[in-house]
Amino acid sequence: MIPSSFEYQRAASVQEALSLMSEDAQVLAGGHSLIPAMKLRLNQPERLIDISRIPALQQISEKNGSIVIGAAATHGSIADSALVQKACPFLATGAGMIGDIQVRNKGTIGGSLAHADPAADWPGLLIAAAASIEVTGSKGSRTIEAENFFTGFYETALEDGEIITAVHVPQLRANQKAAYLKFSQPASRFAIVGVAVVISHDGGKISDARVAINGLSEAGFLDKGAGAALTGQPANADTAAAAAKVAGADCTPLGDHYASEEYRLHLARVYTKRAIIACI
């Protein structure tokens, strides 16, 4: 449980962090994923570049109808943000469900996204919210839609030398409701299955729906089948049940010592139904 030797450098700005990047370097934000892996020597970077104290990456602000969350904002600061609570309350609720108070006060949204644990909460939350992830590298900045960011088991669309700098989340409109529910592993509070739902109402019908699931397969994903089953239908319990029946139909469920493939799929459908009902 002792990491191999490494060089530590603290960056004062994003540009300084980028200038320090090299093949043998890794970015350190909250450290809740990287440091345990280093202790087990599953990860042995020669250099750590600490970006956790860059002021620009810690801010939470409003811009052009979206909430902009800096990559170094902690889960706790997002959960406690009055701006997030007002504009996207289900994000604040989801952030408050991550780990325990120590994890929330140190872990960062950018670090969680870059690590891309399939059981993490942020993938489902941000995919359902139609968020985009801003990344910066030597060639400049670009944005990646959250639903395209997670490409596989602990894999993302980040390219070598890029750093996540911000997350852009559209504010919920007056006709939208959102919810996030999960079945947690009791010790770590990672999601064995988590379901985030954003529903747009038009009178008594659902005009649009986004259902995102994390924990079920190798990466968080937008469940287009469940969303399609909701769109254009009455906002009632029967519609929720019909959509839940097709949730996860197009993915390959994970199985491990916490839950078998069959049980995970069952949980995904139960929690999809509950999250939809919470929105309608």
PDB file of C-alpha atoms in Angstrom:
ATOM      1  CA  MET A   1       0.000   0.000   0.000  1.00  0.00           C
ATOM      2  CA  ILE A   2       2.902   2.360  -0.696  1.00  0.00           C
ATOM      3  CA  PRO A   3       3.091   4.139  -4.077  1.00  0.00           C
ATOM      4  CA  SER A   4       6.231   4.182  -6.159  1.00  0.00           C
ATOM      5  CA  SER A   5       8.297   7.398  -6.253  1.00  0.00           C
ATOM      6  CA  PHE A   6       6.895  10.313  -8.233  1.00  0.00           C
ATOM      7  CA  GLU A   7       7.450  14.008  -8.832  1.00  0.00           C
ATOM      8  CA  TYR A   8       4.752  16.414  -7.615  1.00  0.00           C
ATOM      9  CA  GLN A   9       4.025  19.758  -9.265  1.00  0.00           C
ATOM     10  CA  ARG A  10       1.172  22.131  -8.465  1.00  0.00           C
ATOM     11  CA  ALA A  11      -0.149  24.146 -11.410  1.00  0.00           C
ATOM     12  CA  ALA A  12      -1.395  27.700 -10.874  1.00  0.00           C
ATOM     13  CA  SER A  13      -3.312  27.827 -14.173  1.00  0.00           C
ATOM     14  CA  VAL A  14      -4.674  25.563 -16.893  1.00  0.00           C
ATOM     15  CA  GLN A  15      -1.968  26.720 -19.283  1.00  0.00           C
ATOM     16  CA  GLU A  16       0.741  25.887 -16.764  1.00  0.00           C
ATOM     17  CA  ALA A  17      -0.794  22.445 -16.258  1.00  0.00           C
ATOM     18  CA  LEU A  18      -0.793  21.863 -20.016  1.00  0.00           C
ATOM     19  CA  SER A  19       2.839  22.929 -20.272  1.00  0.00           C
ATOM     20  CA  LEU A  20       3.763  20.319 -17.645  1.00  0.00           C
ATOM     21  CA  MET A  21       1.933  17.487 -19.397  1.00  0.00           C
ATOM     22  CA  SER A  22       4.021  14.620 -20.733  1.00  0.00           C
ATOM     23  CA  GLU A  23       3.667  10.906 -21.420  1.00  0.00           C
ATOM     24  CA  ASP A  24       4.740  10.008 -17.886  1.00  0.00           C
ATOM     25  CA  ALA A  25       2.511  12.593 -16.143  1.00  0.00           C
ATOM     26  CA  GLN A  26      -1.022  12.372 -14.780  1.00  0.00           C
ATOM     27  CA  VAL A  27      -3.390  15.048 -13.557  1.00  0.00           C
ATOM     28  CA  LEU A  28      -4.353  15.065  -9.878  1.00  0.00           C
ATOM     29  CA  ALA A  29      -7.659  16.657  -8.898  1.00  0.00           C
ATOM     30  CA  GLY A  30      -9.418  15.230  -5.826  1.00  0.00           C
ATOM     31  CA  GLY A  31      -7.307  12.080  -5.862  1.00  0.00           C
ATOM     32  CA  HIS A  32     -10.029   9.694  -4.683  1.00  0.00           C
ATOM     33  CA  SER A  33      -9.513   7.404  -7.670  1.00  0.00           C
ATOM     34  CA  LEU A  34      -5.881   7.993  -8.571  1.00  0.00           C
ATOM     35  CA  ILE A  35      -4.257   7.807  -5.123  1.00  0.00           C
ATOM     36  CA  PRO A  36      -5.731   4.391  -4.163  1.00  0.00           C
ATOM     37  CA  ALA A  37      -4.603   3.008  -7.539  1.00  0.00           C
ATOM     38  CA  MET A  38      -1.129   4.402  -6.914  1.00  0.00           C
ATOM     39  CA  LYS A  39      -1.003   2.844  -3.443  1.00  0.00           C
ATOM     40  CA  LEU A  40      -1.732  -0.532  -5.006  1.00  0.00           C
ATOM     41  CA  ARG A  41       0.779   0.242  -7.772  1.00  0.00           C
ATOM     42  CA  LEU A  42      -1.884  -0.323 -10.376  1.00  0.00           C
ATOM     43  CA  ASN A  43      -0.969   3.136 -11.613  1.00  0.00           C
ATOM     44  CA  GLN A  44       2.623   4.414 -11.446  1.00  0.00           C
ATOM     45  CA  PRO A  45       2.956   7.901 -12.960  1.00  0.00           C
ATOM     46  CA  GLU A  46       6.355   9.522 -12.759  1.00  0.00           C
ATOM     47  CA  ARG A  47       4.809  12.962 -12.277  1.00  0.00           C
ATOM     48  CA  LEU A  48       1.598  14.277 -10.727  1.00  0.00           C
ATOM     49  CA  ILE A  49       0.257  17.652 -11.873  1.00  0.00           C
ATOM     50  CA  ASP A  50      -2.059  19.026  -9.193  1.00  0.00           C
ATOM     51  CA  ILE A  51      -4.853  21.186 -10.677  1.00  0.00           C
ATOM     52  CA  SER A  52      -7.096  21.176  -7.611  1.00  0.00           C
ATOM     53  CA  ARG A  53      -6.200  24.718  -6.518  1.00  0.00           C
ATOM     54  CA  ILE A  54      -6.619  26.515  -9.851  1.00  0.00           C
ATOM     55  CA  PRO A  55      -9.283  29.154  -9.026  1.00  0.00           C
ATOM     56  CA  ALA A  56     -10.840  29.154 -12.502  1.00  0.00           C
ATOM     57  CA  LEU A  57     -11.542  25.426 -12.218  1.00  0.00           C
ATOM     58  CA  GLN A  58     -13.359  25.730  -8.899  1.00  0.00           C
ATOM     59  CA  GLN A  59     -16.065  28.174  -9.958  1.00  0.00           C
ATOM     60  CA  ILE A  60     -19.761  27.504 -10.492  1.00  0.00           C
ATOM     61  CA  SER A  61     -21.473  30.164 -12.603  1.00  0.00           C
ATOM     62  CA  GLU A  62     -24.321  30.867 -15.002  1.00  0.00           C
ATOM     63  CA  LYS A  63     -23.719  31.600 -18.691  1.00  0.00           C
ATOM     64  CA  ASN A  64     -26.079  31.710 -21.665  1.00  0.00           C
ATOM     65  CA  GLY A  65     -28.802  29.696 -19.987  1.00  0.00           C
ATOM     66  CA  SER A  66     -26.442  27.018 -18.701  1.00  0.00           C
ATOM     67  CA  ILE A  67     -24.736  26.272 -15.423  1.00  0.00           C
ATOM     68  CA  VAL A  68     -20.956  26.127 -15.881  1.00  0.00           C
ATOM     69  CA  ILE A  69     -19.242  23.927 -13.306  1.00  0.00           C
ATOM     70  CA  GLY A  70     -15.457  24.058 -13.098  1.00  0.00           C
ATOM     71  CA  ALA A  71     -13.715  20.701 -13.298  1.00  0.00           C
ATOM     72  CA  ALA A  72     -12.147  21.131  -9.844  1.00  0.00           C
ATOM     73  CA  ALA A  73     -15.482  21.900  -8.162  1.00  0.00           C
ATOM     74  CA  THR A  74     -16.032  19.311  -5.455  1.00  0.00           C
ATOM     75  CA  HIS A  75     -19.123  17.153  -5.190  1.00  0.00           C
ATOM     76  CA  GLY A  76     -19.902  18.922  -1.924  1.00  0.00           C
ATOM     77  CA  SER A  77     -19.662  22.414  -3.412  1.00  0.00           C
ATOM     78  CA  ILE A  78     -22.017  21.377  -6.227  1.00  0.00           C
ATOM     79  CA  ALA A  79     -24.497  19.866  -3.777  1.00  0.00           C
ATOM     80  CA  ASP A  80     -24.407  23.054  -1.660  1.00  0.00           C
ATOM     81  CA  SER A  81     -24.523  25.517  -4.578  1.00  0.00           C
ATOM     82  CA  ALA A  82     -27.636  27.704  -4.444  1.00  0.00           C
ATOM     83  CA  LEU A  83     -27.303  28.232  -8.193  1.00  0.00           C
ATOM     84  CA  VAL A  84     -27.322  24.498  -8.950  1.00  0.00           C
ATOM     85  CA  GLN A  85     -30.130  23.876  -6.447  1.00  0.00           C
ATOM     86  CA  LYS A  86     -32.284  26.455  -8.232  1.00  0.00           C
ATOM     87  CA  ALA A  87     -31.440  25.741 -11.870  1.00  0.00           C
ATOM     88  CA  CYS A  88     -30.803  21.957 -11.829  1.00  0.00           C
ATOM     89  CA  PRO A  89     -31.925  20.658  -8.424  1.00  0.00           C
ATOM     90  CA  PHE A  90     -31.558  16.986  -9.362  1.00  0.00           C
ATOM     91  CA  LEU A  91     -27.823  17.579  -9.971  1.00  0.00           C
ATOM     92  CA  ALA A  92     -27.455  18.980  -6.464  1.00  0.00           C
ATOM     93  CA  THR A  93     -29.379  16.003  -5.087  1.00  0.00           C
ATOM     94  CA  GLY A  94     -27.225  13.559  -7.055  1.00  0.00           C
ATOM     95  CA  ALA A  95     -24.001  15.234  -5.917  1.00  0.00           C
ATOM     96  CA  GLY A  96     -25.182  14.905  -2.320  1.00  0.00           C
ATOM     97  CA  MET A  97     -25.594  11.146  -2.807  1.00  0.00           C
ATOM     98  CA  ILE A  98     -21.945  10.578  -3.741  1.00  0.00           C
ATOM     99  CA  GLY A  99     -19.859   8.693  -1.178  1.00  0.00           C
ATOM    100  CA  ASP A 100     -19.673  10.236   2.267  1.00  0.00           C
ATOM    101  CA  ILE A 101     -18.910  13.755   3.457  1.00  0.00           C
ATOM    102  CA  GLN A 102     -15.143  13.241   3.188  1.00  0.00           C
ATOM    103  CA  VAL A 103     -15.432  12.071  -0.413  1.00  0.00           C
ATOM    104  CA  ARG A 104     -17.793  14.915  -1.298  1.00  0.00           C
ATOM    105  CA  ASN A 105     -15.515  17.526   0.240  1.00  0.00           C
ATOM    106  CA  LYS A 106     -12.438  16.354  -1.668  1.00  0.00           C
ATOM    107  CA  GLY A 107     -13.539  14.519  -4.817  1.00  0.00           C
ATOM    108  CA  THR A 108     -14.120  16.604  -7.944  1.00  0.00           C
ATOM    109  CA  ILE A 109     -16.534  16.370 -10.843  1.00  0.00           C
ATOM    110  CA  GLY A 110     -13.714  16.528 -13.396  1.00  0.00           C
ATOM    111  CA  GLY A 111     -11.748  13.779 -11.711  1.00  0.00           C
ATOM    112  CA  SER A 112     -14.801  11.532 -11.587  1.00  0.00           C
ATOM    113  CA  LEU A 113     -15.557  12.098 -15.267  1.00  0.00           C
ATOM    114  CA  ALA A 114     -11.983  11.454 -16.378  1.00  0.00           C
ATOM    115  CA  HIS A 115     -11.815   8.254 -14.312  1.00  0.00           C
ATOM    116  CA  ALA A 116     -15.120   7.092 -15.873  1.00  0.00           C
ATOM    117  CA  ASP A 117     -16.000   4.455 -13.308  1.00  0.00           C
ATOM    118  CA  PRO A 118     -19.164   2.773 -14.644  1.00  0.00           C
ATOM    119  CA  ALA A 119     -20.641   2.897 -11.122  1.00  0.00           C
ATOM    120  CA  ALA A 120     -20.070   6.654 -10.694  1.00  0.00           C
ATOM    121  CA  ASP A 121     -23.092   8.945 -10.466  1.00  0.00           C
ATOM    122  CA  TRP A 122     -22.026  11.807 -12.730  1.00  0.00           C
ATOM    123  CA  PRO A 123     -22.264   9.967 -16.076  1.00  0.00           C
ATOM    124  CA  GLY A 124     -25.980   9.258 -15.704  1.00  0.00           C
ATOM    125  CA  LEU A 125     -26.752  12.697 -14.284  1.00  0.00           C
ATOM    126  CA  LEU A 126     -24.941  14.615 -17.013  1.00  0.00           C
ATOM    127  CA  ILE A 127     -26.126  12.446 -19.895  1.00  0.00           C
ATOM    128  CA  ALA A 128     -29.754  12.853 -18.836  1.00  0.00           C
ATOM    129  CA  ALA A 129     -29.234  16.605 -18.460  1.00  0.00           C
ATOM    130  CA  ALA A 130     -27.863  16.874 -22.044  1.00  0.00           C
ATOM    131  CA  ALA A 131     -24.689  18.391 -20.624  1.00  0.00           C
ATOM    132  CA  SER A 132     -21.459  18.965 -22.511  1.00  0.00           C
ATOM    133  CA  ILE A 133     -17.910  18.583 -21.236  1.00  0.00           C
ATOM    134  CA  GLU A 134     -15.296  21.189 -22.093  1.00  0.00           C
ATOM    135  CA  VAL A 135     -11.734  19.907 -22.484  1.00  0.00           C
ATOM    136  CA  THR A 136      -8.527  21.834 -23.188  1.00  0.00           C
ATOM    137  CA  GLY A 137      -5.277  20.664 -24.742  1.00  0.00           C
ATOM    138  CA  SER A 138      -2.309  22.050 -26.615  1.00  0.00           C
ATOM    139  CA  LYS A 139      -4.502  22.528 -29.708  1.00  0.00           C
ATOM    140  CA  GLY A 140      -7.119  24.566 -27.824  1.00  0.00           C
ATOM    141  CA  SER A 141     -10.515  23.799 -26.322  1.00  0.00           C
ATOM    142  CA  ARG A 142     -13.394  21.663 -27.538  1.00  0.00           C
ATOM    143  CA  THR A 143     -16.681  20.390 -26.124  1.00  0.00           C
ATOM    144  CA  ILE A 144     -17.924  16.824 -26.075  1.00  0.00           C
ATOM    145  CA  GLU A 145     -21.554  15.900 -25.470  1.00  0.00           C
ATOM    146  CA  ALA A 146     -21.814  13.884 -22.265  1.00  0.00           C
ATOM    147  CA  GLU A 147     -23.565  11.017 -24.039  1.00  0.00           C
ATOM    148  CA  ASN A 148     -20.526  10.668 -26.338  1.00  0.00           C
ATOM    149  CA  PHE A 149     -17.873  11.154 -23.657  1.00  0.00           C
ATOM    150  CA  PHE A 150     -17.921   7.695 -22.066  1.00  0.00           C
ATOM    151  CA  THR A 151     -16.645   5.217 -24.625  1.00  0.00           C
ATOM    152  CA  GLY A 152     -16.074   2.020 -22.627  1.00  0.00           C
ATOM    153  CA  PHE A 153     -14.915   0.474 -19.381  1.00  0.00           C
ATOM    154  CA  TYR A 154     -12.976   3.307 -17.679  1.00  0.00           C
ATOM    155  CA  GLU A 155     -12.538   4.860 -21.139  1.00  0.00           C
ATOM    156  CA  THR A 156     -13.445   8.323 -22.399  1.00  0.00           C
ATOM    157  CA  ALA A 157     -13.181  10.503 -25.486  1.00  0.00           C
ATOM    158  CA  LEU A 158     -10.334  12.483 -23.886  1.00  0.00           C
ATOM    159  CA  GLU A 159      -7.230  12.621 -26.066  1.00  0.00           C
ATOM    160  CA  ASP A 160      -3.661  12.496 -24.784  1.00  0.00           C
ATOM    161  CA  GLY A 161      -2.648  15.783 -23.202  1.00  0.00           C
ATOM    162  CA  GLU A 162      -6.205  17.069 -22.688  1.00  0.00           C
ATOM    163  CA  ILE A 163      -7.636  18.249 -19.366  1.00  0.00           C
ATOM    164  CA  ILE A 164     -11.305  18.563 -18.456  1.00  0.00           C
ATOM    165  CA  THR A 165     -11.864  22.219 -17.617  1.00  0.00           C
ATOM    166  CA  ALA A 166     -15.644  22.645 -17.223  1.00  0.00           C
ATOM    167  CA  VAL A 167     -19.054  21.053 -17.497  1.00  0.00           C
ATOM    168  CA  HIS A 168     -21.918  22.957 -19.151  1.00  0.00           C
ATOM    169  CA  VAL A 169     -25.411  21.944 -18.013  1.00  0.00           C
ATOM    170  CA  PRO A 170     -28.583  23.463 -19.534  1.00  0.00           C
ATOM    171  CA  GLN A 171     -30.912  24.837 -16.897  1.00  0.00           C
ATOM    172  CA  LEU A 172     -34.174  22.963 -16.500  1.00  0.00           C
ATOM    173  CA  ARG A 173     -37.083  24.704 -18.195  1.00  0.00           C
ATOM    174  CA  ALA A 174     -40.411  25.416 -16.514  1.00  0.00           C
ATOM    175  CA  ASN A 175     -42.034  22.408 -18.232  1.00  0.00           C
ATOM    176  CA  GLN A 176     -39.264  19.972 -17.266  1.00  0.00           C
ATOM    177  CA  LYS A 177     -38.954  17.658 -14.297  1.00  0.00           C
ATOM    178  CA  ALA A 178     -35.906  15.576 -13.405  1.00  0.00           C
ATOM    179  CA  ALA A 179     -34.943  12.886 -10.906  1.00  0.00           C
ATOM    180  CA  TYR A 180     -32.005  10.652 -10.033  1.00  0.00           C
ATOM    181  CA  LEU A 181     -32.367   7.468  -8.023  1.00  0.00           C
ATOM    182  CA  LYS A 182     -29.858   4.713  -7.327  1.00  0.00           C
ATOM    183  CA  PHE A 183     -29.382   1.396  -5.590  1.00  0.00           C
ATOM    184  CA  SER A 184     -26.138   1.911  -3.690  1.00  0.00           C
ATOM    185  CA  GLN A 185     -23.370  -0.382  -2.585  1.00  0.00           C
ATOM    186  CA  PRO A 186     -23.715   0.212   1.169  1.00  0.00           C
ATOM    187  CA  ALA A 187     -20.023   0.743   1.989  1.00  0.00           C
ATOM    188  CA  SER A 188     -18.754   2.823  -0.945  1.00  0.00           C
ATOM    189  CA  ARG A 189     -22.166   4.206  -1.981  1.00  0.00           C
ATOM    190  CA  PHE A 190     -21.233   3.728  -5.613  1.00  0.00           C
ATOM    191  CA  ALA A 191     -24.253   2.957  -7.749  1.00  0.00           C
ATOM    192  CA  ILE A 192     -24.867  -0.711  -8.394  1.00  0.00           C
ATOM    193  CA  VAL A 193     -27.451   0.861 -10.678  1.00  0.00           C
ATOM    194  CA  GLY A 194     -28.391   4.531 -10.997  1.00  0.00           C
ATOM    195  CA  VAL A 195     -31.067   6.062 -13.228  1.00  0.00           C
ATOM    196  CA  ALA A 196     -31.424   9.739 -14.156  1.00  0.00           C
ATOM    197  CA  VAL A 197     -34.524  10.969 -15.986  1.00  0.00           C
ATOM    198  CA  VAL A 198     -35.408  14.371 -17.474  1.00  0.00           C
ATOM    199  CA  ILE A 199     -38.963  14.697 -18.805  1.00  0.00           C
ATOM    200  CA  SER A 200     -40.563  17.585 -20.693  1.00  0.00           C
ATOM    201  CA  HIS A 201     -44.318  17.956 -20.207  1.00  0.00           C
ATOM    202  CA  ASP A 202     -46.816  19.309 -22.745  1.00  0.00           C
ATOM    203  CA  GLY A 203     -50.213  19.381 -21.108  1.00  0.00           C
ATOM    204  CA  GLY A 204     -50.844  15.870 -19.875  1.00  0.00           C
ATOM    205  CA  LYS A 205     -48.377  14.268 -22.266  1.00  0.00           C
ATOM    206  CA  ILE A 206     -44.627  13.762 -22.331  1.00  0.00           C
ATOM    207  CA  SER A 207     -43.168  15.776 -25.211  1.00  0.00           C
ATOM    208  CA  ASP A 208     -39.561  14.646 -24.709  1.00  0.00           C
ATOM    209  CA  ALA A 209     -37.662  12.355 -22.349  1.00  0.00           C
ATOM    210  CA  ARG A 210     -34.058  11.477 -21.614  1.00  0.00           C
ATOM    211  CA  VAL A 211     -33.294   8.370 -19.564  1.00  0.00           C
ATOM    212  CA  ALA A 212     -29.666   7.691 -18.623  1.00  0.00           C
ATOM    213  CA  ILE A 213     -28.348   4.689 -16.694  1.00  0.00           C
ATOM    214  CA  ASN A 214     -25.047   4.156 -14.900  1.00  0.00           C
ATOM    215  CA  GLY A 215     -23.746   1.036 -13.164  1.00  0.00           C
ATOM    216  CA  LEU A 216     -25.601  -1.334 -15.486  1.00  0.00           C
ATOM    217  CA  SER A 217     -23.003  -1.722 -18.241  1.00  0.00           C
ATOM    218  CA  GLU A 218     -19.396  -0.813 -19.034  1.00  0.00           C
ATOM    219  CA  ALA A 219     -20.203   2.909 -19.258  1.00  0.00           C
ATOM    220  CA  GLY A 220     -23.044   5.265 -18.451  1.00  0.00           C
ATOM    221  CA  PHE A 221     -25.369   5.600 -21.447  1.00  0.00           C
ATOM    222  CA  LEU A 222     -28.478   7.285 -22.830  1.00  0.00           C
ATOM    223  CA  ASP A 223     -31.241   4.696 -23.006  1.00  0.00           C
ATOM    224  CA  LYS A 224     -32.912   5.743 -26.247  1.00  0.00           C
ATOM    225  CA  GLY A 225     -35.401   2.894 -26.118  1.00  0.00           C
ATOM    226  CA  ALA A 226     -36.810   3.958 -22.762  1.00  0.00           C
ATOM    227  CA  GLY A 227     -36.858   7.597 -23.865  1.00  0.00           C
ATOM    228  CA  ALA A 228     -38.734   6.728 -27.052  1.00  0.00           C
ATOM    229  CA  ALA A 229     -41.270   4.689 -25.071  1.00  0.00           C
ATOM    230  CA  LEU A 230     -42.102   7.814 -23.045  1.00  0.00           C
ATOM    231  CA  THR A 231     -42.211  10.431 -25.787  1.00  0.00           C
ATOM    232  CA  GLY A 232     -45.723  11.353 -26.898  1.00  0.00           C
ATOM    233  CA  GLN A 233     -47.358   9.239 -24.207  1.00  0.00           C
ATOM    234  CA  PRO A 234     -49.606  10.266 -21.305  1.00  0.00           C
ATOM    235  CA  ALA A 235     -47.727  11.188 -18.141  1.00  0.00           C
ATOM    236  CA  ASN A 236     -48.981   8.362 -15.954  1.00  0.00           C
ATOM    237  CA  ALA A 237     -47.891   5.212 -14.144  1.00  0.00           C
ATOM    238  CA  ASP A 238     -48.803   2.922 -17.057  1.00  0.00           C
ATOM    239  CA  THR A 239     -46.444   4.825 -19.336  1.00  0.00           C
ATOM    240  CA  ALA A 240     -43.704   4.616 -16.712  1.00  0.00           C
ATOM    241  CA  ALA A 241     -44.166   0.861 -16.439  1.00  0.00           C
ATOM    242  CA  ALA A 242     -44.078   0.384 -20.227  1.00  0.00           C
ATOM    243  CA  ALA A 243     -40.855   2.409 -20.556  1.00  0.00           C
ATOM    244  CA  ALA A 244     -39.236   0.562 -17.655  1.00  0.00           C
ATOM    245  CA  LYS A 245     -39.861  -2.788 -19.363  1.00  0.00           C
ATOM    246  CA  VAL A 246     -37.541  -1.835 -22.241  1.00  0.00           C
ATOM    247  CA  ALA A 247     -34.868  -0.121 -20.137  1.00  0.00           C
ATOM    248  CA  GLY A 248     -31.429  -1.633 -20.703  1.00  0.00           C
ATOM    249  CA  ALA A 249     -32.641  -3.790 -23.579  1.00  0.00           C
ATOM    250  CA  ASP A 250     -29.809  -2.727 -25.897  1.00  0.00           C
ATOM    251  CA  CYS A 251     -26.892  -3.073 -23.461  1.00  0.00           C
ATOM    252  CA  THR A 252     -24.844  -5.929 -22.028  1.00  0.00           C
ATOM    253  CA  PRO A 253     -25.279  -5.855 -18.235  1.00  0.00           C
ATOM    254  CA  LEU A 254     -22.292  -6.243 -15.936  1.00  0.00           C
ATOM    255  CA  GLY A 255     -22.136  -9.054 -13.431  1.00  0.00           C
ATOM    256  CA  ASP A 256     -19.928  -9.170 -10.335  1.00  0.00           C
ATOM    257  CA  HIS A 257     -19.962 -10.127  -6.668  1.00  0.00           C
ATOM    258  CA  TYR A 258     -22.381  -7.269  -5.942  1.00  0.00           C
ATOM    259  CA  ALA A 259     -25.033  -8.195  -8.509  1.00  0.00           C
ATOM    260  CA  SER A 260     -25.507 -10.676 -11.331  1.00  0.00           C
ATOM    261  CA  GLU A 261     -26.333  -9.558 -14.867  1.00  0.00           C
ATOM    262  CA  GLU A 262     -29.989 -10.506 -14.377  1.00  0.00           C
ATOM    263  CA  TYR A 263     -30.295  -8.727 -11.042  1.00  0.00           C
ATOM    264  CA  ARG A 264     -28.638  -5.548 -12.364  1.00  0.00           C
ATOM    265  CA  LEU A 265     -31.052  -5.436 -15.285  1.00  0.00           C
ATOM    266  CA  HIS A 266     -33.961  -5.992 -12.908  1.00  0.00           C
ATOM    267  CA  LEU A 267     -32.725  -3.134 -10.703  1.00  0.00           C
ATOM    268  CA  ALA A 268     -32.320  -0.864 -13.723  1.00  0.00           C
ATOM    269  CA  ARG A 269     -35.938  -1.410 -14.702  1.00  0.00           C
ATOM    270  CA  VAL A 270     -37.249  -0.957 -11.165  1.00  0.00           C
ATOM    271  CA  TYR A 271     -35.341   2.289 -10.697  1.00  0.00           C
ATOM    272  CA  THR A 272     -36.231   3.542 -14.179  1.00  0.00           C
ATOM    273  CA  LYS A 273     -39.896   3.194 -13.295  1.00  0.00           C
ATOM    274  CA  ARG A 274     -39.404   4.928  -9.951  1.00  0.00           C
ATOM    275  CA  ALA A 275     -37.430   7.804 -11.464  1.00  0.00           C
ATOM    276  CA  ILE A 276     -40.033   8.336 -14.194  1.00  0.00           C
ATOM    277  CA  ILE A 277     -42.858   8.364 -11.645  1.00  0.00           C
ATOM    278  CA  ALA A 278     -40.887  10.888  -9.595  1.00  0.00           C
ATOM    279  CA  CYS A 279     -40.939  13.163 -12.659  1.00  0.00           C
ATOM    280  CA  ILE A 280     -44.614  12.781 -13.542  1.00  0.00           C
TER     281      ILE A 280
END
